Amino acid sequence: MIRLGTIVGTVIVSYLLAAAPVAAESGRSVYSLDQSWTSDAGKEVRLADEAQNPTVITLVYTRCKSACPITMGRLKTLHGLLQKEGLPARFVLVSMDAAKETNESLAAFRRQYKLGDDWVLLRGSDNEIRTLSVALGMSYREESKGGEFIHSNKIAVLDRTGEVRGVLDGLKSEVSELVPVVREAGKSAASE
Amino acid sequence: MWRPTARVFCSLLAVGLLCAAAPSGEGHAGSIRTIKGGQFVPLYGGPEDGSAISVDTFRLDEVPVTNEQYWKFIRDRREWDSSRRGTLLADVNYLAHWNLERGEGPAPSPDDLLKPVTQVSWFAAQAFCESRGGRLPTVVEWEYAAAADEKKPDASRDPAFVQRILEWYSKPGTVHRVGSLPANYWGVRDLHGNVWEWTYDFNSVFVSSDNRRLGEAMNNLFCGASATTATDRANYAAFMRYALRSSLEGHFTTANLGFRCAYDN
């Protein structure tokens, strides 16, 4: 009986450990990059700040003309789907334009697309953006200095610990595919 | 969604096959060379109209970073030891070739000390370079420096030079001591003929906003017989490097992929 109890106890402990991902233990957290960003309100923020819910994250730049309106439309569609399902999530847009993005241009973008408090708009240094893009498996390149960017169109979902739980690629994919990913990401965070 | 693609597999297979074979000789370590900036038309991945890219003057390590140098780095920066394996920042094969145990963890064998460190991720390479006040060279900087042969700064369209590079790409071989090969016009060695090298912006998109086109082209090159359709052999050599880069992810480590550092002038 004692042995059985020990085994059951071990199983329960293992289950709890497995079900409670901790950023520091998994080593797969994007939050472990320890980066510092600036928000459109001019505040210094970290990706891990206020990350109690799953995060939908992508790279943008606000002066873009071609893909961004499509990407923003897709993100807003996803935002609506998640709200309908009652799945809380925050949306993080990181600018890939280290040289030209400003707090003001980010703030104007927020107004233009009527983004609420659950949208986080960030800018950072070239090195930070490059490192985050590598960690998220996203790619971008400035076509010429001060020109348009050529970039992948990926949307990633992070759980509360900052681990990537899914990536959607391309402008023609269905954003609804990310709804179950956000649901799962929220579950693992809630069971901690 | 999040799946390794056939092109990643194909390209990794190619990396495994494309190794170095070259004579051994004296090792050089630690020198930094100045690469004078200029106008450069890359063979691949430049502006679509074929116009020149302007490259600023920068400095570049003469040879790739060695196992010995990387080992010393880890002694000061324990967070980069083998405990990094299997994380966001380095895959499970990080430093897998370090087969000695020296109390503090895996260590390189004496024979490997002066060979380029391989089995390192982009994050590891970038951390090493930052610890020296540097960074990884950009793709454009690397290609600019690597376009030089022994005599001239841009030999990228010289058939003999291109032939040597393609021979290296096609020959299976081993990683050898750094600095064994002749210095190029800039005094830089081993850009071709030893190991492949990480670049800062390896994950840039270099073809068009629709990167599936590049994926298809790579599949054809690596896994099909259509390489014969590449009429321009020089273009093909450069294309191989771009294809390799786009198949990588930041945590990947392989036996033939090392790095060197660059520094702003």
Short mmCIF file of C-alpha atoms in Angstrom, two decimals, chain A residues 58 66-75 151-155 168-175, chain B residues 209-212:
data_model
loop_
_atom_site.label_atom_id
_atom_site.label_comp_id
_atom_site.label_asym_id
_atom_site.label_seq_id
_atom_site.Cartn_x
_atom_site.Cartn_y
_atom_site.Cartn_z
CA THR A 58 3.26 39.15 -35.17
CA SER A 66 0.58 46.27 -49.14
CA ALA A 67 0.23 43.33 -46.76
CA CYS A 68 -0.43 45.16 -43.48
CA PRO A 69 -4.10 46.07 -44.06
CA ILE A 70 -4.70 42.41 -44.91
CA THR A 71 -2.78 41.24 -41.84
CA MET A 72 -4.68 43.69 -39.63
CA GLY A 73 -7.98 42.49 -41.09
CA ARG A 74 -7.00 38.91 -40.33
CA LEU A 75 -5.94 39.75 -36.78
CA HIS A 151 8.45 39.87 -44.72
CA SER A 152 6.81 36.59 -43.90
CA ASN A 153 3.16 36.71 -42.92
CA LYS A 154 3.19 34.56 -39.83
CA ILE A 155 1.05 34.85 -36.73
CA LEU A 168 -0.01 30.27 -38.87
CA ASP A 169 1.72 31.07 -42.16
CA GLY A 170 0.60 33.00 -45.22
CA LEU A 171 -2.03 35.59 -46.05
CA LYS A 172 -4.48 33.05 -47.42
CA SER A 173 -4.57 30.63 -44.47
CA GLU A 174 -7.64 30.54 -42.22
CA VAL A 175 -7.10 32.50 -39.00
CA SER B 209 7.11 38.56 -50.38
CA ASP B 210 5.86 35.13 -51.34
CA ASN B 211 8.54 32.91 -49.88
CA ARG B 212 6.94 29.77 -51.23
#
